[in-house]
Amino acid sequence: MVVTEVFESLKTLQGILAEKYSLEQKIEEAPKRLSSQEELLLRLKKEFSETSAEYDEVRASVEHLKAELAEAESLRESGEKGMDNITTHREYEVLDKQISEAKEREDGIRKNLQKEEKKLAELNEKMDGDEQIIKAQEAELSQGKESLEKEVNEYKSKFDELTQKESEITPGIDQEIVYKFQRIIKRNSEGIVAVKNGVCTGCHMILPAQFANEVHEGDKILFCPYCSRILFHQDVEAGEEETYFTDEDTGSLSDFEFDDEEDDEEPQMDGEEREDDVGDDEKNADF
């Protein structure tokens, strides 16, 4: 396959890979879209559980107060009945005190009971409302999961189609170039850029003159020494002044050292990652 055919194949492959990796990211991030709804549902259920526990406590308190009220009423009624049988003033005083204390206790218990019964009714109403919200949230989440599953299946179907198209293009291209090109597209989505006026339009770095001339000749697949993208020459547009550089002005590729091993201390150029495993021999792949 001649260089021009490789370039055309790579341009087609670029669009396929960019869309494919975009779909891959969407498939990976899809479940996160429901995480907020799931968190809300868990929080609602937790609050409902806490309210239910409080409801049980208040209901137990109401039952206890009712028992105390019945006891206080019985004690008061017993004292009131005993008034008919007293014979001395001393007995009257003792019985009257018993009735007064029983009545006072009865009024206090009834007041607390009314307060607790009101609280119980409010909790019951809150639980009914929360239960309806939880059911609605569960239905919405279930619907969201079904919709998301359908959407993800469509992504996967499209992804498989793109993978098939990719497999139809790559056999005619050197597999080492394909591998590096795939890595470039994953990072930048654009793996083929023009060299214009001696400058890589991908990272905007001035290229060594000898190297720029080789790109201009178009006899090889060349990778930018800074951003690792595949390069092709593009003439300056009308009205633009073309600048010429010499080896003395810019240096040549022999001035640059590229290690096969990853160099964490190597500065990044214009926000782009430098291709770690692209050496001089890999940048100039002859066909």
PDB file of C-alpha atoms in Angstrom:
ATOM      1  CA  MET A   1       0.000   0.000   0.000  1.00  0.00           C
ATOM      2  CA  VAL A   2       1.500   3.362  -1.064  1.00  0.00           C
ATOM      3  CA  VAL A   3       1.801   6.263   1.375  1.00  0.00           C
ATOM      4  CA  THR A   4      -1.152   8.202  -0.080  1.00  0.00           C
ATOM      5  CA  GLU A   5      -3.406   5.187   0.312  1.00  0.00           C
ATOM      6  CA  VAL A   6      -2.199   4.699   3.888  1.00  0.00           C
ATOM      7  CA  PHE A   7      -3.008   8.328   4.659  1.00  0.00           C
ATOM      8  CA  GLU A   8      -6.507   8.002   3.244  1.00  0.00           C
ATOM      9  CA  SER A   9      -7.046   4.802   5.223  1.00  0.00           C
ATOM     10  CA  LEU A  10      -5.760   6.458   8.395  1.00  0.00           C
ATOM     11  CA  LYS A  11      -8.068   9.451   7.871  1.00  0.00           C
ATOM     12  CA  THR A  12     -11.027   7.101   7.588  1.00  0.00           C
ATOM     13  CA  LEU A  13      -9.796   5.116  10.568  1.00  0.00           C
ATOM     14  CA  GLN A  14      -9.426   8.318  12.574  1.00  0.00           C
ATOM     15  CA  GLY A  15     -13.149   9.056  12.391  1.00  0.00           C
ATOM     16  CA  ILE A  16     -14.030   5.457  13.230  1.00  0.00           C
ATOM     17  CA  LEU A  17     -11.704   5.322  16.244  1.00  0.00           C
ATOM     18  CA  ALA A  18     -12.784   8.725  17.564  1.00  0.00           C
ATOM     19  CA  GLU A  19     -16.454   7.690  17.493  1.00  0.00           C
ATOM     20  CA  LYS A  20     -15.629   4.259  18.877  1.00  0.00           C
ATOM     21  CA  TYR A  21     -13.710   5.633  21.863  1.00  0.00           C
ATOM     22  CA  SER A  22     -16.456   8.190  22.485  1.00  0.00           C
ATOM     23  CA  LEU A  23     -19.011   5.361  22.636  1.00  0.00           C
ATOM     24  CA  GLU A  24     -16.700   3.379  24.891  1.00  0.00           C
ATOM     25  CA  GLN A  25     -16.605   6.286  27.334  1.00  0.00           C
ATOM     26  CA  LYS A  26     -20.389   6.698  27.212  1.00  0.00           C
ATOM     27  CA  ILE A  27     -20.872   2.988  27.954  1.00  0.00           C
ATOM     28  CA  GLU A  28     -18.473   3.238  30.892  1.00  0.00           C
ATOM     29  CA  GLU A  29     -20.070   6.368  32.340  1.00  0.00           C
ATOM     30  CA  ALA A  30     -23.707   5.384  31.688  1.00  0.00           C
ATOM     31  CA  PRO A  31     -24.347   3.728  35.107  1.00  0.00           C
ATOM     32  CA  LYS A  32     -23.161   6.889  36.870  1.00  0.00           C
ATOM     33  CA  ARG A  33     -26.129   8.793  35.449  1.00  0.00           C
ATOM     34  CA  LEU A  34     -28.462   6.894  37.795  1.00  0.00           C
ATOM     35  CA  SER A  35     -26.218   7.126  40.836  1.00  0.00           C
ATOM     36  CA  SER A  36     -27.882  10.318  42.111  1.00  0.00           C
ATOM     37  CA  GLN A  37     -31.331   8.696  41.884  1.00  0.00           C
ATOM     38  CA  GLU A  38     -30.073   5.582  43.649  1.00  0.00           C
ATOM     39  CA  GLU A  39     -28.496   7.688  46.392  1.00  0.00           C
ATOM     40  CA  LEU A  40     -31.752   9.627  46.803  1.00  0.00           C
ATOM     41  CA  LEU A  41     -33.735   6.387  47.092  1.00  0.00           C
ATOM     42  CA  LEU A  42     -31.336   5.012  49.706  1.00  0.00           C
ATOM     43  CA  ARG A  43     -31.579   8.254  51.680  1.00  0.00           C
ATOM     44  CA  LEU A  44     -35.395   8.200  51.528  1.00  0.00           C
ATOM     45  CA  LYS A  45     -35.483   4.592  52.733  1.00  0.00           C
ATOM     46  CA  LYS A  46     -33.082   5.391  55.549  1.00  0.00           C
ATOM     47  CA  GLU A  47     -35.219   8.346  56.657  1.00  0.00           C
ATOM     48  CA  PHE A  48     -38.337   6.195  56.437  1.00  0.00           C
ATOM     49  CA  SER A  49     -36.681   3.545  58.617  1.00  0.00           C
ATOM     50  CA  GLU A  50     -35.719   6.192  61.192  1.00  0.00           C
ATOM     51  CA  THR A  51     -39.241   7.636  61.177  1.00  0.00           C
ATOM     52  CA  SER A  52     -40.695   4.141  61.561  1.00  0.00           C
ATOM     53  CA  ALA A  53     -38.455   3.493  64.574  1.00  0.00           C
ATOM     54  CA  GLU A  54     -39.513   6.792  66.134  1.00  0.00           C
ATOM     55  CA  TYR A  55     -43.156   5.942  65.415  1.00  0.00           C
ATOM     56  CA  ASP A  56     -42.803   2.653  67.308  1.00  0.00           C
ATOM     57  CA  GLU A  57     -41.264   4.465  70.277  1.00  0.00           C
ATOM     58  CA  VAL A  58     -44.035   7.080  70.394  1.00  0.00           C
ATOM     59  CA  ARG A  59     -46.713   4.422  70.015  1.00  0.00           C
ATOM     60  CA  ALA A  60     -45.216   2.509  72.959  1.00  0.00           C
ATOM     61  CA  SER A  61     -45.199   5.745  74.963  1.00  0.00           C
ATOM     62  CA  VAL A  62     -48.887   6.332  74.113  1.00  0.00           C
ATOM     63  CA  GLU A  63     -49.801   2.844  75.283  1.00  0.00           C
ATOM     64  CA  HIS A  64     -47.874   3.374  78.519  1.00  0.00           C
ATOM     65  CA  LEU A  65     -49.545   6.753  79.161  1.00  0.00           C
ATOM     66  CA  LYS A  66     -52.973   5.236  78.521  1.00  0.00           C
ATOM     67  CA  ALA A  67     -52.273   2.593  81.149  1.00  0.00           C
ATOM     68  CA  GLU A  68     -51.114   5.259  83.622  1.00  0.00           C
ATOM     69  CA  LEU A  69     -54.191   7.379  82.859  1.00  0.00           C
ATOM     70  CA  ALA A  70     -56.500   4.442  83.492  1.00  0.00           C
ATOM     71  CA  GLU A  71     -54.746   3.823  86.792  1.00  0.00           C
ATOM     72  CA  ALA A  72     -55.034   7.478  87.826  1.00  0.00           C
ATOM     73  CA  GLU A  73     -58.731   7.589  86.857  1.00  0.00           C
ATOM     74  CA  SER A  74     -59.403   4.413  88.818  1.00  0.00           C
ATOM     75  CA  LEU A  75     -57.652   5.830  91.886  1.00  0.00           C
ATOM     76  CA  ARG A  76     -59.619   9.086  91.674  1.00  0.00           C
ATOM     77  CA  GLU A  77     -62.949   7.294  91.201  1.00  0.00           C
ATOM     78  CA  SER A  78     -62.168   5.015  94.117  1.00  0.00           C
ATOM     79  CA  GLY A  79     -61.506   8.029  96.329  1.00  0.00           C
ATOM     80  CA  GLU A  80     -64.674   9.772  95.218  1.00  0.00           C
ATOM     81  CA  LYS A  81     -66.721   6.680  96.062  1.00  0.00           C
ATOM     82  CA  GLY A  82     -65.034   6.436  99.443  1.00  0.00           C
ATOM     83  CA  MET A  83     -66.329   9.881 100.378  1.00  0.00           C
ATOM     84  CA  ASP A  84     -69.719   8.319 101.075  1.00  0.00           C
ATOM     85  CA  ASN A  85     -68.304   6.125 103.824  1.00  0.00           C
ATOM     86  CA  ILE A  86     -66.077   8.550 105.812  1.00  0.00           C
ATOM     87  CA  THR A  87     -66.951   9.136 109.483  1.00  0.00           C
ATOM     88  CA  THR A  88     -64.246  11.522 110.732  1.00  0.00           C
ATOM     89  CA  HIS A  89     -62.664  14.783 109.553  1.00  0.00           C
ATOM     90  CA  ARG A  90     -59.273  13.097 109.511  1.00  0.00           C
ATOM     91  CA  GLU A  91     -60.529  10.457 107.092  1.00  0.00           C
ATOM     92  CA  TYR A  92     -61.981  13.213 104.920  1.00  0.00           C
ATOM     93  CA  GLU A  93     -58.674  15.074 104.752  1.00  0.00           C
ATOM     94  CA  VAL A  94     -56.734  11.936 103.807  1.00  0.00           C
ATOM     95  CA  LEU A  95     -59.245  10.902 101.172  1.00  0.00           C
ATOM     96  CA  ASP A  96     -59.570  14.429  99.770  1.00  0.00           C
ATOM     97  CA  LYS A  97     -55.770  14.614  99.372  1.00  0.00           C
ATOM     98  CA  GLN A  98     -55.777  11.256  97.592  1.00  0.00           C
ATOM     99  CA  ILE A  99     -58.456  12.447  95.185  1.00  0.00           C
ATOM    100  CA  SER A 100     -56.652  15.745  94.501  1.00  0.00           C
ATOM    101  CA  GLU A 101     -53.310  14.032  93.827  1.00  0.00           C
ATOM    102  CA  ALA A 102     -54.990  11.446  91.608  1.00  0.00           C
ATOM    103  CA  LYS A 103     -56.786  14.158  89.660  1.00  0.00           C
ATOM    104  CA  GLU A 104     -53.612  16.230  89.287  1.00  0.00           C
ATOM    105  CA  ARG A 105     -51.728  13.159  88.067  1.00  0.00           C
ATOM    106  CA  GLU A 106     -54.598  12.312  85.735  1.00  0.00           C
ATOM    107  CA  ASP A 107     -54.544  15.824  84.188  1.00  0.00           C
ATOM    108  CA  GLY A 108     -50.758  15.655  83.687  1.00  0.00           C
ATOM    109  CA  ILE A 109     -50.918  12.240  82.088  1.00  0.00           C
ATOM    110  CA  ARG A 110     -53.802  13.293  79.825  1.00  0.00           C
ATOM    111  CA  LYS A 111     -51.848  16.354  78.710  1.00  0.00           C
ATOM    112  CA  ASN A 112     -48.776  14.261  77.859  1.00  0.00           C
ATOM    113  CA  LEU A 113     -50.962  11.662  76.184  1.00  0.00           C
ATOM    114  CA  GLN A 114     -52.570  14.251  73.923  1.00  0.00           C
ATOM    115  CA  LYS A 115     -49.121  15.554  72.993  1.00  0.00           C
ATOM    116  CA  GLU A 116     -47.825  12.071  72.188  1.00  0.00           C
ATOM    117  CA  GLU A 117     -50.976  11.132  70.241  1.00  0.00           C
ATOM    118  CA  LYS A 118     -50.581  14.259  68.122  1.00  0.00           C
ATOM    119  CA  LYS A 119     -46.946  13.396  67.464  1.00  0.00           C
ATOM    120  CA  LEU A 120     -47.953   9.836  66.601  1.00  0.00           C
ATOM    121  CA  ALA A 121     -50.513  11.099  64.082  1.00  0.00           C
ATOM    122  CA  GLU A 122     -47.925  13.414  62.491  1.00  0.00           C
ATOM    123  CA  LEU A 123     -45.388  10.598  62.197  1.00  0.00           C
ATOM    124  CA  ASN A 124     -48.009   8.324  60.682  1.00  0.00           C
ATOM    125  CA  GLU A 125     -48.894  10.989  58.119  1.00  0.00           C
ATOM    126  CA  LYS A 126     -45.211  11.548  57.343  1.00  0.00           C
ATOM    127  CA  MET A 127     -44.651   7.821  56.871  1.00  0.00           C
ATOM    128  CA  ASP A 128     -47.587   7.598  54.462  1.00  0.00           C
ATOM    129  CA  GLY A 129     -46.185  10.504  52.436  1.00  0.00           C
ATOM    130  CA  ASP A 130     -42.641   9.124  52.460  1.00  0.00           C
ATOM    131  CA  GLU A 131     -43.891   5.710  51.403  1.00  0.00           C
ATOM    132  CA  GLN A 132     -45.594   7.230  48.363  1.00  0.00           C
ATOM    133  CA  ILE A 133     -42.423   9.163  47.465  1.00  0.00           C
ATOM    134  CA  ILE A 134     -40.323   6.016  47.783  1.00  0.00           C
ATOM    135  CA  LYS A 135     -42.675   4.069  45.517  1.00  0.00           C
ATOM    136  CA  ALA A 136     -42.581   6.862  42.935  1.00  0.00           C
ATOM    137  CA  GLN A 137     -38.787   7.039  43.144  1.00  0.00           C
ATOM    138  CA  GLU A 138     -38.491   3.268  42.743  1.00  0.00           C
ATOM    139  CA  ALA A 139     -40.735   3.372  39.675  1.00  0.00           C
ATOM    140  CA  GLU A 140     -38.740   6.255  38.186  1.00  0.00           C
ATOM    141  CA  LEU A 141     -35.447   4.492  38.864  1.00  0.00           C
ATOM    142  CA  SER A 142     -36.721   1.259  37.349  1.00  0.00           C
ATOM    143  CA  GLN A 143     -37.858   3.139  34.254  1.00  0.00           C
ATOM    144  CA  GLY A 144     -34.506   4.929  34.101  1.00  0.00           C
ATOM    145  CA  LYS A 145     -32.632   1.631  34.260  1.00  0.00           C
ATOM    146  CA  GLU A 146     -34.703   0.184  31.432  1.00  0.00           C
ATOM    147  CA  SER A 147     -34.153   3.281  29.303  1.00  0.00           C
ATOM    148  CA  LEU A 148     -30.445   3.337  30.105  1.00  0.00           C
ATOM    149  CA  GLU A 149     -30.077  -0.358  29.314  1.00  0.00           C
ATOM    150  CA  LYS A 150     -31.707   0.224  25.930  1.00  0.00           C
ATOM    151  CA  GLU A 151     -29.419   3.179  25.280  1.00  0.00           C
ATOM    152  CA  VAL A 152     -26.300   1.238  26.284  1.00  0.00           C
ATOM    153  CA  ASN A 153     -27.321  -1.667  24.045  1.00  0.00           C
ATOM    154  CA  GLU A 154     -27.589   0.792  21.149  1.00  0.00           C
ATOM    155  CA  TYR A 155     -24.125   2.127  22.004  1.00  0.00           C
ATOM    156  CA  LYS A 156     -22.748  -1.407  22.054  1.00  0.00           C
ATOM    157  CA  SER A 157     -24.396  -2.260  18.741  1.00  0.00           C
ATOM    158  CA  LYS A 158     -22.886   0.837  17.128  1.00  0.00           C
ATOM    159  CA  PHE A 159     -19.548   0.054  18.788  1.00  0.00           C
ATOM    160  CA  ASP A 160     -19.568  -3.433  17.224  1.00  0.00           C
ATOM    161  CA  GLU A 161     -20.325  -1.926  13.810  1.00  0.00           C
ATOM    162  CA  LEU A 162     -17.385   0.459  14.138  1.00  0.00           C
ATOM    163  CA  THR A 163     -15.126  -2.387  15.272  1.00  0.00           C
ATOM    164  CA  GLN A 164     -16.120  -4.307  12.130  1.00  0.00           C
ATOM    165  CA  LYS A 165     -15.316  -1.287   9.945  1.00  0.00           C
ATOM    166  CA  GLU A 166     -11.998  -0.907  11.750  1.00  0.00           C
ATOM    167  CA  SER A 167     -11.131  -4.539  11.057  1.00  0.00           C
ATOM    168  CA  GLU A 168     -11.793  -3.970   7.358  1.00  0.00           C
ATOM    169  CA  ILE A 169      -9.330  -1.056   7.180  1.00  0.00           C
ATOM    170  CA  THR A 170      -6.414  -2.040   9.425  1.00  0.00           C
ATOM    171  CA  PRO A 171      -5.152  -5.187   7.617  1.00  0.00           C
ATOM    172  CA  GLY A 172      -3.615  -3.032   4.880  1.00  0.00           C
ATOM    173  CA  ILE A 173      -1.693  -0.849   7.340  1.00  0.00           C
ATOM    174  CA  ASP A 174       1.430  -1.665   9.324  1.00  0.00           C
ATOM    175  CA  GLN A 175       0.168  -2.948  12.694  1.00  0.00           C
ATOM    176  CA  GLU A 176       2.745  -0.949  14.638  1.00  0.00           C
ATOM    177  CA  ILE A 177       1.418   2.243  13.059  1.00  0.00           C
ATOM    178  CA  VAL A 178      -2.159   1.155  13.801  1.00  0.00           C
ATOM    179  CA  TYR A 179      -1.286   0.484  17.447  1.00  0.00           C
ATOM    180  CA  LYS A 180       0.373   3.889  17.925  1.00  0.00           C
ATOM    181  CA  PHE A 181      -2.409   5.607  15.972  1.00  0.00           C
ATOM    182  CA  GLN A 182      -5.029   4.062  18.271  1.00  0.00           C
ATOM    183  CA  ARG A 183      -3.188   5.398  21.322  1.00  0.00           C
ATOM    184  CA  ILE A 184      -2.973   8.860  19.770  1.00  0.00           C
ATOM    185  CA  ILE A 185      -6.712   8.980  18.998  1.00  0.00           C
ATOM    186  CA  LYS A 186      -7.572   7.872  22.541  1.00  0.00           C
ATOM    187  CA  ARG A 187      -5.740  10.895  23.899  1.00  0.00           C
ATOM    188  CA  ASN A 188      -6.425  13.543  21.290  1.00  0.00           C
ATOM    189  CA  SER A 189      -9.245  12.328  18.991  1.00  0.00           C
ATOM    190  CA  GLU A 190      -7.201  13.826  16.141  1.00  0.00           C
ATOM    191  CA  GLY A 191      -4.219  11.736  15.056  1.00  0.00           C
ATOM    192  CA  ILE A 192      -3.353  13.266  11.673  1.00  0.00           C
ATOM    193  CA  VAL A 193      -2.407  16.943  11.514  1.00  0.00           C
ATOM    194  CA  ALA A 194      -0.859  19.240   8.959  1.00  0.00           C
ATOM    195  CA  VAL A 195       2.602  20.756   8.945  1.00  0.00           C
ATOM    196  CA  LYS A 196       2.075  24.323   7.883  1.00  0.00           C
ATOM    197  CA  ASN A 197       4.930  26.761   7.401  1.00  0.00           C
ATOM    198  CA  GLY A 198       7.226  24.343   9.231  1.00  0.00           C
ATOM    199  CA  VAL A 199       4.969  24.155  12.280  1.00  0.00           C
ATOM    200  CA  CYS A 200       2.987  21.180  13.579  1.00  0.00           C
ATOM    201  CA  THR A 201      -0.614  22.380  13.761  1.00  0.00           C
ATOM    202  CA  GLY A 202      -1.346  19.789  16.444  1.00  0.00           C
ATOM    203  CA  CYS A 203       1.068  21.055  19.116  1.00  0.00           C
ATOM    204  CA  HIS A 204       2.161  24.327  17.402  1.00  0.00           C
ATOM    205  CA  MET A 205       5.843  23.503  17.728  1.00  0.00           C
ATOM    206  CA  ILE A 206       8.396  24.473  15.075  1.00  0.00           C
ATOM    207  CA  LEU A 207       9.808  21.370  13.445  1.00  0.00           C
ATOM    208  CA  PRO A 208      13.456  20.910  12.413  1.00  0.00           C
ATOM    209  CA  ALA A 209      13.853  22.030   8.807  1.00  0.00           C
ATOM    210  CA  GLN A 210      15.187  18.712   7.528  1.00  0.00           C
ATOM    211  CA  PHE A 211      12.321  16.860   9.161  1.00  0.00           C
ATOM    212  CA  ALA A 212       9.742  19.345   7.796  1.00  0.00           C
ATOM    213  CA  ASN A 213      11.190  18.823   4.324  1.00  0.00           C
ATOM    214  CA  GLU A 214      10.764  15.057   4.694  1.00  0.00           C
ATOM    215  CA  VAL A 215       7.133  15.610   5.641  1.00  0.00           C
ATOM    216  CA  HIS A 216       6.764  17.818   2.556  1.00  0.00           C
ATOM    217  CA  GLU A 217       8.128  15.059   0.325  1.00  0.00           C
ATOM    218  CA  GLY A 218       5.423  12.700   1.616  1.00  0.00           C
ATOM    219  CA  ASP A 219       7.382   9.513   1.038  1.00  0.00           C
ATOM    220  CA  LYS A 220       7.100   8.248   4.602  1.00  0.00           C
ATOM    221  CA  ILE A 221       4.696   8.076   7.503  1.00  0.00           C
ATOM    222  CA  LEU A 222       6.226  10.523   9.978  1.00  0.00           C
ATOM    223  CA  PHE A 223       5.255  11.254  13.584  1.00  0.00           C
ATOM    224  CA  CYS A 224       5.641  14.635  15.249  1.00  0.00           C
ATOM    225  CA  PRO A 225       8.604  14.472  17.669  1.00  0.00           C
ATOM    226  CA  TYR A 226       6.622  16.551  20.184  1.00  0.00           C
ATOM    227  CA  CYS A 227       2.982  15.380  20.146  1.00  0.00           C
ATOM    228  CA  SER A 228       3.428  12.057  18.280  1.00  0.00           C
ATOM    229  CA  ARG A 229       0.673  12.767  15.746  1.00  0.00           C
ATOM    230  CA  ILE A 230       1.048  11.653  12.141  1.00  0.00           C
ATOM    231  CA  LEU A 231       2.052  14.580   9.920  1.00  0.00           C
ATOM    232  CA  PHE A 232       1.312  15.691   6.368  1.00  0.00           C
ATOM    233  CA  HIS A 233       2.364  18.803   4.520  1.00  0.00           C
ATOM    234  CA  GLN A 234      -0.080  21.608   3.842  1.00  0.00           C
ATOM    235  CA  ASP A 235       0.795  24.630   1.704  1.00  0.00           C
ATOM    236  CA  VAL A 236       0.337  28.085   3.210  1.00  0.00           C
ATOM    237  CA  GLU A 237      -2.816  29.846   2.137  1.00  0.00           C
ATOM    238  CA  ALA A 238      -2.827  32.787  -0.223  1.00  0.00           C
ATOM    239  CA  GLY A 239      -1.797  35.987   1.524  1.00  0.00           C
ATOM    240  CA  GLU A 240       0.237  34.198   4.186  1.00  0.00           C
ATOM    241  CA  GLU A 241       3.969  34.667   4.224  1.00  0.00           C
ATOM    242  CA  GLU A 242       5.905  31.413   4.260  1.00  0.00           C
ATOM    243  CA  THR A 243       8.904  31.305   6.563  1.00  0.00           C
ATOM    244  CA  TYR A 244      11.892  29.154   5.717  1.00  0.00           C
ATOM    245  CA  PHE A 245      14.094  27.619   8.380  1.00  0.00           C
ATOM    246  CA  THR A 246      17.539  26.127   8.120  1.00  0.00           C
ATOM    247  CA  ASP A 247      19.129  23.370  10.161  1.00  0.00           C
ATOM    248  CA  GLU A 248      21.202  26.016  11.935  1.00  0.00           C
ATOM    249  CA  ASP A 249      18.023  27.868  12.938  1.00  0.00           C
ATOM    250  CA  THR A 250      15.981  24.974  14.252  1.00  0.00           C
ATOM    251  CA  GLY A 251      18.221  21.921  14.512  1.00  0.00           C
ATOM    252  CA  SER A 252      17.346  18.527  13.117  1.00  0.00           C
ATOM    253  CA  LEU A 253      15.790  15.390  14.515  1.00  0.00           C
ATOM    254  CA  SER A 254      19.272  14.158  15.429  1.00  0.00           C
ATOM    255  CA  ASP A 255      19.294  16.853  18.138  1.00  0.00           C
ATOM    256  CA  PHE A 256      16.353  15.167  19.902  1.00  0.00           C
ATOM    257  CA  GLU A 257      16.646  12.079  22.045  1.00  0.00           C
ATOM    258  CA  PHE A 258      13.571   9.897  22.503  1.00  0.00           C
ATOM    259  CA  ASP A 259      13.694   7.126  25.070  1.00  0.00           C
ATOM    260  CA  ASP A 260      11.611   3.993  24.737  1.00  0.00           C
ATOM    261  CA  GLU A 261      10.950   4.075  28.464  1.00  0.00           C
ATOM    262  CA  GLU A 262       8.441   6.487  29.952  1.00  0.00           C
ATOM    263  CA  ASP A 263      10.021   9.712  31.243  1.00  0.00           C
ATOM    264  CA  ASP A 264       7.832  11.267  33.913  1.00  0.00           C
ATOM    265  CA  GLU A 265       9.982  14.364  34.133  1.00  0.00           C
ATOM    266  CA  GLU A 266       9.677  15.223  30.412  1.00  0.00           C
ATOM    267  CA  PRO A 267       7.679  18.491  30.131  1.00  0.00           C
ATOM    268  CA  GLN A 268       4.429  18.389  28.187  1.00  0.00           C
ATOM    269  CA  MET A 269       4.192  20.476  25.068  1.00  0.00           C
ATOM    270  CA  ASP A 270       1.120  22.721  24.650  1.00  0.00           C
ATOM    271  CA  GLY A 271      -1.063  20.526  26.861  1.00  0.00           C
ATOM    272  CA  GLU A 272      -0.385  17.388  24.796  1.00  0.00           C
ATOM    273  CA  GLU A 273       1.175  14.155  26.103  1.00  0.00           C
ATOM    274  CA  ARG A 274       4.403  13.073  24.408  1.00  0.00           C
ATOM    275  CA  GLU A 275       4.353   9.582  22.904  1.00  0.00           C
ATOM    276  CA  ASP A 276       6.570   7.561  25.241  1.00  0.00           C
ATOM    277  CA  ASP A 277       7.419   4.713  22.960  1.00  0.00           C
ATOM    278  CA  VAL A 278       8.022   6.558  19.687  1.00  0.00           C
ATOM    279  CA  GLY A 279      11.722   6.476  18.754  1.00  0.00           C
ATOM    280  CA  ASP A 280      13.411   7.891  15.658  1.00  0.00           C
ATOM    281  CA  ASP A 281      12.990   4.632  13.787  1.00  0.00           C
ATOM    282  CA  GLU A 282       9.248   4.574  14.656  1.00  0.00           C
ATOM    283  CA  LYS A 283       8.706   8.147  13.534  1.00  0.00           C
ATOM    284  CA  ASN A 284       9.984   7.401  10.048  1.00  0.00           C
ATOM    285  CA  ALA A 285       8.131   4.285   8.886  1.00  0.00           C
ATOM    286  CA  ASP A 286       8.905   3.620   5.235  1.00  0.00           C
ATOM    287  CA  PHE A 287       6.344   1.931   3.028  1.00  0.00           C
TER     288      PHE A 287
END
